[in-house]
Coordinates of N, CA and C in Angstrom, one line a residue:
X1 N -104.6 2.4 97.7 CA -105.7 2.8 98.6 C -105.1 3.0 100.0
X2 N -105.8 4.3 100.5 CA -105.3 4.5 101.9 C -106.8 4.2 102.7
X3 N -106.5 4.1 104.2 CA -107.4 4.2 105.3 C -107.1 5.8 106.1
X4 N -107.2 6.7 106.1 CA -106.8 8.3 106.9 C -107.5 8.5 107.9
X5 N -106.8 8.3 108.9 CA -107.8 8.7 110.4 C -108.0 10.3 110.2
X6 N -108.8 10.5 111.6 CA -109.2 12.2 111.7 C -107.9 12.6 111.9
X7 N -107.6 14.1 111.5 CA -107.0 15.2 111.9 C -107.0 15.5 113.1
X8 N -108.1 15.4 113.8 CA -108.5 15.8 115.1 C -108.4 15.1 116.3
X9 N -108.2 15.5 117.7 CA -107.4 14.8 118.4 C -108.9 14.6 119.6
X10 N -109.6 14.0 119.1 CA -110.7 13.5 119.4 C -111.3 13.4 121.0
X11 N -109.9 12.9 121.5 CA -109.7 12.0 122.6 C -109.8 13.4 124.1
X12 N -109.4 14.4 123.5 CA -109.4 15.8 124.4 C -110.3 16.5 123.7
X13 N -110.5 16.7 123.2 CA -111.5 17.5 122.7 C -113.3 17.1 122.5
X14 N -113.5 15.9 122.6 CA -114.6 15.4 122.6 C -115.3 14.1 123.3
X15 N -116.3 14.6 124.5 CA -117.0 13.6 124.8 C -118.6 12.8 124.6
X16 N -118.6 11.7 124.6 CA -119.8 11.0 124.0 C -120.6 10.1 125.4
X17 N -121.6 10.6 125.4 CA -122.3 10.6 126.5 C -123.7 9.5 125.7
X18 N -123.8 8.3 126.7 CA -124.8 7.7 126.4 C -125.8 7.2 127.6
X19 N -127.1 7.9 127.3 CA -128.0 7.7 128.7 C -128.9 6.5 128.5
X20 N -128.3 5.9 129.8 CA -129.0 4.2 129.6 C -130.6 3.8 130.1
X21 N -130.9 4.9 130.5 CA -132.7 4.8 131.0 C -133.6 5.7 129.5
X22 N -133.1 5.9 128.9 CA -134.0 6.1 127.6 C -133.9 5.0 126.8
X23 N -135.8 4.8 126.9 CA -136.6 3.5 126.3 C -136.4 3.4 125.2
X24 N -136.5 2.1 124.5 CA -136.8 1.7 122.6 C -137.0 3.1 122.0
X25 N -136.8 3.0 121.2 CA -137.0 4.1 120.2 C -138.9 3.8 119.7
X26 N -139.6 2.7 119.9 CA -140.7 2.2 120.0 C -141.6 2.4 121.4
X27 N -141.0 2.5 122.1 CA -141.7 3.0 123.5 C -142.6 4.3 123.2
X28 N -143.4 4.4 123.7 CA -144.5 5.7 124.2 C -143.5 6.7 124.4
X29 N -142.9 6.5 125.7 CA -142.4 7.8 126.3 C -140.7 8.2 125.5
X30 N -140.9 7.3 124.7 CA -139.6 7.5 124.1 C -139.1 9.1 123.7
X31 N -140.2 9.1 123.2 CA -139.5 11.0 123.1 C -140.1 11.9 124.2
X32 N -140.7 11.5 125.2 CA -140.2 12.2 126.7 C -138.9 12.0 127.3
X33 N -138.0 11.1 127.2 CA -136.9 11.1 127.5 C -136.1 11.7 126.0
X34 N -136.3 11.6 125.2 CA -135.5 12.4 124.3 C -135.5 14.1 124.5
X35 N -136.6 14.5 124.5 CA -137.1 16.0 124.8 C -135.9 16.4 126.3
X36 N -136.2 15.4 127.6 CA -135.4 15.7 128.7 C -134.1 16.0 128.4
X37 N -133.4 15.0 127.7 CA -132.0 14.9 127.1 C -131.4 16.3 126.6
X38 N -132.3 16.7 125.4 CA -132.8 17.9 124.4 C -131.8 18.8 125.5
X39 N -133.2 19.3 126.6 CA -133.1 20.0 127.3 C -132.3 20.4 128.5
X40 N -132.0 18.7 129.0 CA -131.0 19.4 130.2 C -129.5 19.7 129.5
X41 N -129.2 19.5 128.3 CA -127.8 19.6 127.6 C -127.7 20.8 126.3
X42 N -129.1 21.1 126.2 CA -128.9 22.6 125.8 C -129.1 23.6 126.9
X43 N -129.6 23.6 127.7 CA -129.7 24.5 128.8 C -127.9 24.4 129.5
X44 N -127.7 23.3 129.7 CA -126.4 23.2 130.3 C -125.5 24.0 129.5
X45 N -125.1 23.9 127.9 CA -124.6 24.3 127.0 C -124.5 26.0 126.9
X46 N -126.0 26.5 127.0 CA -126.3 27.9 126.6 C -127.0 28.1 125.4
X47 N -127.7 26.8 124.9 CA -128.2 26.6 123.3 C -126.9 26.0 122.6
X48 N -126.3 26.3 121.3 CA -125.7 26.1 120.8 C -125.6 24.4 120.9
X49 N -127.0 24.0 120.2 CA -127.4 22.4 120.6 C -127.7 22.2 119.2
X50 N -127.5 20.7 118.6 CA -128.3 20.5 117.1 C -128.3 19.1 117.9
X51 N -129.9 18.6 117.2 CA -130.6 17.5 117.4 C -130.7 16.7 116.0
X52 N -130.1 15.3 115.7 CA -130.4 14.7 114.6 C -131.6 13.7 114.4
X53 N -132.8 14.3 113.6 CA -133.1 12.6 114.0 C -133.8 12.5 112.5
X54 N -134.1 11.2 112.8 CA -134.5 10.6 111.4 C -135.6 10.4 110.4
X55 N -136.8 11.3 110.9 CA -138.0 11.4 110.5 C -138.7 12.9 110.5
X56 N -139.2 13.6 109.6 CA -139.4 15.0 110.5 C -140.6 14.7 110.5
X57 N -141.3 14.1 111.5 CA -142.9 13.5 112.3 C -141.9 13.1 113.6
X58 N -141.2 12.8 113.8 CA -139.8 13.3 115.0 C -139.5 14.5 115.5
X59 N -139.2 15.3 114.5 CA -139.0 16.4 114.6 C -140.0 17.6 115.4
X60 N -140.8 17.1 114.3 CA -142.0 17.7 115.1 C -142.7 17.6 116.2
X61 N -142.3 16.5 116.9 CA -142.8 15.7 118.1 C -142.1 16.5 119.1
X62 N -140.7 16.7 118.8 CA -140.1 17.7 119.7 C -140.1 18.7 120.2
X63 N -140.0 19.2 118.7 CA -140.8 21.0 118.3 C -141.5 21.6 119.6
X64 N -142.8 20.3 119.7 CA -143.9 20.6 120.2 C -143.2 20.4 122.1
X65 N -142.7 19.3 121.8 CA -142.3 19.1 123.4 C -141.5 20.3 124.1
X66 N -140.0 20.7 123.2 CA -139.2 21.4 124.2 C -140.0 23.0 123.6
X67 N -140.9 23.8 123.0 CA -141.5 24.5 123.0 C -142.0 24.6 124.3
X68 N -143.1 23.7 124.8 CA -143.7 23.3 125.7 C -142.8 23.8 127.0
X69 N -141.9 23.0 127.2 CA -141.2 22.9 128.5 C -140.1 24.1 128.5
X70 N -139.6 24.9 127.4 CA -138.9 26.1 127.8 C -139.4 26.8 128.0
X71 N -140.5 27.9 127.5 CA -141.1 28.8 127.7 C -140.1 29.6 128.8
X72 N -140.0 28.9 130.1 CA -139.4 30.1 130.6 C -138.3 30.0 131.1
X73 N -137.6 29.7 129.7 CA -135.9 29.7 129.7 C -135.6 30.9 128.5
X74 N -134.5 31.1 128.5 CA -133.9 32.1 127.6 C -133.3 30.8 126.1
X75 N -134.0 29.9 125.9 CA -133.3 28.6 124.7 C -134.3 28.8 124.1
X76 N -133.8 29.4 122.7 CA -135.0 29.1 121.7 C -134.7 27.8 120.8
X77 N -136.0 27.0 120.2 CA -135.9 26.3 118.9 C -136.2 26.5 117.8
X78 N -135.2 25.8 116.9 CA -136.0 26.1 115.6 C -135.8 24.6 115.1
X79 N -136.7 24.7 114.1 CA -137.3 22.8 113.4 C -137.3 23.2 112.1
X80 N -136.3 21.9 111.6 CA -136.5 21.7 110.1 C -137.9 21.7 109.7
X81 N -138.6 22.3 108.5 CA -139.5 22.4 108.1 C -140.6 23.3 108.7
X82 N -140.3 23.3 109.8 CA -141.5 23.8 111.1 C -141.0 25.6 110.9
X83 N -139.5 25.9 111.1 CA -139.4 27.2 111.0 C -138.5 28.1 110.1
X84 N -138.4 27.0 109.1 CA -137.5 27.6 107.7 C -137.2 26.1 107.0
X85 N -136.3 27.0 105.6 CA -135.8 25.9 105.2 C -134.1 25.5 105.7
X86 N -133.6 24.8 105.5 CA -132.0 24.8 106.4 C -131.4 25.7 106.7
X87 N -130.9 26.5 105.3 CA -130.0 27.6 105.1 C -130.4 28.8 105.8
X88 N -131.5 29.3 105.8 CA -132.0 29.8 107.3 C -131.9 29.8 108.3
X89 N -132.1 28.3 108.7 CA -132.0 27.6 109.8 C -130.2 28.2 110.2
X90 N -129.5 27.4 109.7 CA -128.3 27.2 109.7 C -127.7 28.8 109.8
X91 N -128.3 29.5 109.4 CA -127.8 31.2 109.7 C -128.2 31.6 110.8
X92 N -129.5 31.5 111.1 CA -130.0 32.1 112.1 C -128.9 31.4 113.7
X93 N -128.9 29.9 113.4 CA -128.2 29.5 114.5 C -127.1 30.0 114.9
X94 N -126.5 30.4 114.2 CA -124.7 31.0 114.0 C -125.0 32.5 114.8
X95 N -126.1 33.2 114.2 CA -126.7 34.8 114.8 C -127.1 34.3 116.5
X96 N -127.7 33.5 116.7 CA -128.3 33.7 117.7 C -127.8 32.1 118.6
X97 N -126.3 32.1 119.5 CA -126.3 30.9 120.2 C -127.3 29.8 121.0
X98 N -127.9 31.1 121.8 CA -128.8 30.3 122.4 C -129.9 29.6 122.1
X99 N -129.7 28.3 121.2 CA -130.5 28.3 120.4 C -130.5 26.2 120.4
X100 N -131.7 25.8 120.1 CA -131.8 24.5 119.6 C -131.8 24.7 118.6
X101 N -131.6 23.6 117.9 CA -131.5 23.4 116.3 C -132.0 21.7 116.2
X102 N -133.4 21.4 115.3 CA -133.5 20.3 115.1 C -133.7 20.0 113.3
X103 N -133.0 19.0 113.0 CA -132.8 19.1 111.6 C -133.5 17.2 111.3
X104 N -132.9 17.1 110.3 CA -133.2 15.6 109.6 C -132.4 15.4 108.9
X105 N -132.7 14.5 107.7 CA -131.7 14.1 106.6 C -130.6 15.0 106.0
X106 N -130.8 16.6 105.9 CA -130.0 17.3 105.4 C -128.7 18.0 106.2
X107 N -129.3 17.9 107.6 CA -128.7 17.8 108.7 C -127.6 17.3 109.0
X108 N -127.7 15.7 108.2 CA -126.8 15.2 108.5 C -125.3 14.8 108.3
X109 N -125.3 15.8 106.8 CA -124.3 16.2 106.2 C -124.0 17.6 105.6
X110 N -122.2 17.8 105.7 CA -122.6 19.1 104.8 C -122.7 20.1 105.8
X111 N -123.2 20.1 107.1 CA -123.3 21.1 107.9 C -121.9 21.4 108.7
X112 N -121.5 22.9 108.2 CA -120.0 23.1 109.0 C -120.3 24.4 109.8
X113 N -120.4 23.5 111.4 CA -120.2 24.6 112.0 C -119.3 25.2 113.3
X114 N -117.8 25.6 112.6 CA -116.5 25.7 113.2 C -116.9 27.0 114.6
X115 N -116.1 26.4 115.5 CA -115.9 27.2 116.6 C -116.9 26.8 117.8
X116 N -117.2 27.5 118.8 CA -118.1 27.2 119.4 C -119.6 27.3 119.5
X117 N -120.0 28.0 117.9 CA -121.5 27.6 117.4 C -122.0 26.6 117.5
X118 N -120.9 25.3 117.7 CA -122.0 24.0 117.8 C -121.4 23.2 119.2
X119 N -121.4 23.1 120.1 CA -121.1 22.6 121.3 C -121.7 21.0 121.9
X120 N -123.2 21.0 121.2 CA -123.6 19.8 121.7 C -124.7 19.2 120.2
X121 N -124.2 18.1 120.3 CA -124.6 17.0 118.9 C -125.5 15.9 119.9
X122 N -126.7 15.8 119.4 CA -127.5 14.9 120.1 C -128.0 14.2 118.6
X123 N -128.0 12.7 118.5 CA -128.0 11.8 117.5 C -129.8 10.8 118.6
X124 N -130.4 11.6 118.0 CA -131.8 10.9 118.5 C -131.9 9.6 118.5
X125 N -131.7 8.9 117.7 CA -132.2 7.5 116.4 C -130.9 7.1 115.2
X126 N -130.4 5.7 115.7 CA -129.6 5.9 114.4 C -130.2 5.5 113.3
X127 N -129.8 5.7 112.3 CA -130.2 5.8 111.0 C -130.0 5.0 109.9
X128 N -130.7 4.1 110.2 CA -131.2 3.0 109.5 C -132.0 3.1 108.6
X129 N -132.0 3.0 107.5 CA -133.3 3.3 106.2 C -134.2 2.6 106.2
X130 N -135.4 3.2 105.7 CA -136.6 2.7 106.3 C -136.6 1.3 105.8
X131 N -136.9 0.5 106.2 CA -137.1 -1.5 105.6 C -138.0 -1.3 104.4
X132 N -139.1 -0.7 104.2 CA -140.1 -0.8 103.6 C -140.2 -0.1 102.2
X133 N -138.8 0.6 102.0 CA -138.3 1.3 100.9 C -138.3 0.6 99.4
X134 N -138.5 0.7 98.3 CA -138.4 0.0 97.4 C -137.4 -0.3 97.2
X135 N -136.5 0.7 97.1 CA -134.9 0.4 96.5 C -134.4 -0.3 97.5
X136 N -134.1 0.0 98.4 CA -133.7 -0.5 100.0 C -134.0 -2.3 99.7
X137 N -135.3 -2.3 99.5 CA -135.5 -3.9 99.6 C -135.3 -4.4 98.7
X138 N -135.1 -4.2 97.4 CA -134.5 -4.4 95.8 C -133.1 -4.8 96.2
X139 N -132.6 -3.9 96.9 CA -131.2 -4.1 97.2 C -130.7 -4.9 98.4
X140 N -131.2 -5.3 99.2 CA -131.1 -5.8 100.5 C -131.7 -7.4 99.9
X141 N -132.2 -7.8 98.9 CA -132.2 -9.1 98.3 C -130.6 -9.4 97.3
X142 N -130.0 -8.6 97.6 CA -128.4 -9.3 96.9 C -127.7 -9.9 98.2
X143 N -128.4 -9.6 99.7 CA -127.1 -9.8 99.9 C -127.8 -11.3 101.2
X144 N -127.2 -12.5 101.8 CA -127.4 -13.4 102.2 C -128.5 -13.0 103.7
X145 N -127.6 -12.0 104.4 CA -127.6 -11.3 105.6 C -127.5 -9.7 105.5
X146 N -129.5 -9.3 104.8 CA -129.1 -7.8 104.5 C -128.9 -7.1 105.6
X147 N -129.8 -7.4 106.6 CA -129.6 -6.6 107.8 C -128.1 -6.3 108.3
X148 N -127.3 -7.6 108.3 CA -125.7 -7.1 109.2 C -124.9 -6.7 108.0
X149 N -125.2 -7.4 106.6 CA -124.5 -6.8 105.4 C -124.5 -5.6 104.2
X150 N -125.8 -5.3 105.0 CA -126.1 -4.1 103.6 C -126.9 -3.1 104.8
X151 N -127.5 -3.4 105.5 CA -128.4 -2.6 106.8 C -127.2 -1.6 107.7
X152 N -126.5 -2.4 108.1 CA -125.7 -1.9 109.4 C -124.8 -0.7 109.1
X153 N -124.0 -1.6 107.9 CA -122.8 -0.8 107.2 C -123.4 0.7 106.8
X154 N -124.3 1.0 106.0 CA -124.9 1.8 105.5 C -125.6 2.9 106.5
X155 N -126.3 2.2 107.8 CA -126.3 3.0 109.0 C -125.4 3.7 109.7
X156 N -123.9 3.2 109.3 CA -122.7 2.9 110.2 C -122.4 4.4 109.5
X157 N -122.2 4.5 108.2 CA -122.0 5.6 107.1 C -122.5 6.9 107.8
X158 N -123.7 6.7 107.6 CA -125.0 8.3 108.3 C -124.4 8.5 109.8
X159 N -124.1 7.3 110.2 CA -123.6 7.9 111.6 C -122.4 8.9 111.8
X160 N -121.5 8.1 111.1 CA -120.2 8.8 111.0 C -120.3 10.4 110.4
X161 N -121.2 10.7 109.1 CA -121.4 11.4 108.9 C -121.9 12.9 109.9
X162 N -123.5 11.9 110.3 CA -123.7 13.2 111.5 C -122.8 13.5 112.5
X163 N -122.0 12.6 113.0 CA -121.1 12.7 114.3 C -120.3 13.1 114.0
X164 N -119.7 13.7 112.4 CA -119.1 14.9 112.1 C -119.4 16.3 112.0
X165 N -120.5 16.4 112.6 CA -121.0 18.2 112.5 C -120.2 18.6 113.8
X166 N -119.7 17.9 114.9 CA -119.5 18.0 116.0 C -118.1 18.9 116.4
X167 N -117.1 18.0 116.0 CA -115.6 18.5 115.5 C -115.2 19.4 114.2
X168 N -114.8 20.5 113.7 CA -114.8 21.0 112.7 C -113.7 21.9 112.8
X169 N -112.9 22.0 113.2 CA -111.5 22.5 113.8 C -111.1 21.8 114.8
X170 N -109.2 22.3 115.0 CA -108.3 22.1 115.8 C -108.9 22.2 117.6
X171 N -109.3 23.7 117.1 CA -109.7 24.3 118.5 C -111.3 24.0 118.9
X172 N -111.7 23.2 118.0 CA -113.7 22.9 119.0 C -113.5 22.3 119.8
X173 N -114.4 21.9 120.9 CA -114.7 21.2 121.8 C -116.0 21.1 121.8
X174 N -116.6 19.6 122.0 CA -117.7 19.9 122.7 C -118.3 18.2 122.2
X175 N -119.7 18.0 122.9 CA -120.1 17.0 123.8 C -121.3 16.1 122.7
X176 N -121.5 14.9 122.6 CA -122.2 14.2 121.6 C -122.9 13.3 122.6
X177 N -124.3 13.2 121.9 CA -125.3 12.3 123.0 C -126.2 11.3 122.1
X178 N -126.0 10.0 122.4 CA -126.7 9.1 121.8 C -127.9 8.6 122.3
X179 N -129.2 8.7 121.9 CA -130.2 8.7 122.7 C -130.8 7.3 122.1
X180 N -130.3 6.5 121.6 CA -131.0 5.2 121.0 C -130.5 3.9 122.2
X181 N -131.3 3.4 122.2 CA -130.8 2.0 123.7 C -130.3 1.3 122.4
X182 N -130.3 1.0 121.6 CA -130.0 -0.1 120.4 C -128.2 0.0 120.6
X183 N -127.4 1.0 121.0 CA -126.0 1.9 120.9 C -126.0 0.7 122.2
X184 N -126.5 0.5 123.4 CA -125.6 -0.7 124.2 C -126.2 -1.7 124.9
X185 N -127.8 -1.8 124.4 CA -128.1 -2.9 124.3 C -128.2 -3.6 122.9
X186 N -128.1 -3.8 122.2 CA -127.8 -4.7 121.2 C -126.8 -5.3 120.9
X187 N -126.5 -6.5 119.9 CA -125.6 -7.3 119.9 C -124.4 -6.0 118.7
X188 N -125.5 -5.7 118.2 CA -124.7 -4.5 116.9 C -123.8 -3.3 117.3
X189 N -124.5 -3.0 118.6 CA -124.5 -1.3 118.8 C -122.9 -1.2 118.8
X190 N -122.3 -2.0 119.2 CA -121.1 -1.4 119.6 C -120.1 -0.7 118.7
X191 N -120.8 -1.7 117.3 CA -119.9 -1.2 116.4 C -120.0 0.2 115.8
X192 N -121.5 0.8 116.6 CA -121.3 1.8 116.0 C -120.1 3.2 117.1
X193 N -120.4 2.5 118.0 CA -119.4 3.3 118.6 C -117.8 2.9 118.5
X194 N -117.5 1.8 117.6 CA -116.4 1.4 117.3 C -115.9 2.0 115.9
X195 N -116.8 2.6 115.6 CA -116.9 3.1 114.1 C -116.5 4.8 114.2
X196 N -116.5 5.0 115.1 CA -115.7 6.8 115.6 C -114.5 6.5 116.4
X197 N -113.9 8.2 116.1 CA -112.7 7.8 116.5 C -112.7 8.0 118.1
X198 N -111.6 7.8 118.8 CA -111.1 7.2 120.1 C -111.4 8.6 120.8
X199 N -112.4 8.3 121.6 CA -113.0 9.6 122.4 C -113.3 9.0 124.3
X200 N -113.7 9.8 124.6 CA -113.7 9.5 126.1 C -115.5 9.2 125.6
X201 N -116.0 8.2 126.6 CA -117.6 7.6 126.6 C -117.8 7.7 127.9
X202 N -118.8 8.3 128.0 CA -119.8 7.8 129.3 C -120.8 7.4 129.1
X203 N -121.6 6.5 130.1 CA -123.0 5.8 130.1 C -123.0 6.9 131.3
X204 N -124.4 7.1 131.3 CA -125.2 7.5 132.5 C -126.7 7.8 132.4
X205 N -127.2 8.4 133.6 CA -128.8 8.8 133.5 C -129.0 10.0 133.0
X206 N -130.4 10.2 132.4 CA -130.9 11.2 131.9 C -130.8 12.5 132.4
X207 N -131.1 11.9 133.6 CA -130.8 13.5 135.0 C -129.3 13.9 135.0
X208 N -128.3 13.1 134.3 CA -127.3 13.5 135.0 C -126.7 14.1 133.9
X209 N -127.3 14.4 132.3 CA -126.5 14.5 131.4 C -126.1 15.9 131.4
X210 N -127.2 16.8 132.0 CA -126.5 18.4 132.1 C -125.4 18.6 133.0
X211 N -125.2 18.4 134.0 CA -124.2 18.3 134.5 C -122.7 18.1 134.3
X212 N -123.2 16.7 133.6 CA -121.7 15.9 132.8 C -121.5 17.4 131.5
X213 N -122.6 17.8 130.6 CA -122.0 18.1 129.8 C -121.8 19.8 130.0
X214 N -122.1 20.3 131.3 CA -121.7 21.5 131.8 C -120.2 21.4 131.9
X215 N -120.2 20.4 133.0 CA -118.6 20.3 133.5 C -117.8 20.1 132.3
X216 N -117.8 19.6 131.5 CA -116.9 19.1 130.0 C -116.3 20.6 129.3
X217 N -117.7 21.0 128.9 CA -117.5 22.1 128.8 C -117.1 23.8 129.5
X218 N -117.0 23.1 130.7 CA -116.6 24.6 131.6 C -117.4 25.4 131.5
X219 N -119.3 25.0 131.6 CA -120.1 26.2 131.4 C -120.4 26.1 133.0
X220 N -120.7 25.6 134.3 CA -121.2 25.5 135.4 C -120.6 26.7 136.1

């Protein structure tokens, strides 16, 4: 058995930005500050944005939000379910940069998109299976501590997965945003960011994330 790090040299090529004034993922305004996020880091970008999140009743919450607030920008969106089915999706994005992209479960793997068609990865919610699942709770009775032993690991997995749409060649660059407070206030979070490889992190505010991810990228 081997352990194989990335190929990719992580550390220059990719930064992970975490904004610390976006509320519980249970808050009201929670996806008011997700939508902001959305927005000031695809605008900064030029589109060329994909949003992961974990529910498409999420998805759609968005949909409706950065609809709303672009109107009179040149960023279009498109929503899993709302305006195709993936493979659609996933074309059209490649045709047309300037573009949001909000996906879900299928999203989260499997999607390759090399060069600088994908520049900014925003991870809404990590992804945690629902508690209330049959199998899930079937399964989470084998272990003493399902939450840190069968819950986390399993989360830890989906993460890793989506936070690979990001990197996809030698030559990508570009900018990943964690919008869950659970990532550095919890006793857990850290591991998930212990769980990717060795990249530059920033903490900061909401307002500041266009900026940060303009400059990274050399779009300002």
């Amino acid at each position: 058995e081997a352990i194989l790090g990335s190929p990719f040299n992580y550390h220059d090529s990719s930064l992970l930005i975490i904004p610390t004034d976006v509320p519980t993922p249970k808050s009201e305004n929670y996806m008011e500050y997700v939508a902001a996020n959305i927005i000031h880091s695809g605008i900064a970008a030029g589109g060329k944005t994909m949003v992961l999140f974990t529910s498409h009743s999420a998805v759609r919450q968005a949909f409706t939000l950065l609809n709303k607030k672009l109107q009179d920008s040149n960023i279009g969106v498109l929503a899993q379910g709302l305006s195709g089915p993936p493979g659609r999706l996933l074309r059209q994005f490649r045709q047309h940069p300037a573009t949001i992209l909000l996906g879900t479960s299928s999203f989260w793997e499997g999607v390759d998109l090399k060069g600088d068609a994908l520049q900014v990865l925003i991870i809404a919610r990590l992804p945690f299976d629902v508690p209330t699942d049959p199998i899930f709770e079937a399964r989470s009775e084998q272990y003493e501590k399902p939450f840190y032993d069968y819950s986390i690991p399993r989360a830890m997995i989906k993460f890793k997965q989506g936070f690979g749409r990001l990197i996809r060649s030698h030559s990508d660059r570009g900018v990943a945003l964690i919008l869950d407070s659970r990532i550095h206030s919890s006793s857990y979070g850290r591991r998930f960011v212990q769980c990717l490889p060795e990249m530059n992190v920033k903490q900061t505010l909401t307002s500041k994330t266009g900026d940060i991810v303009s400059t990274w990228l050399g779009t300002h």
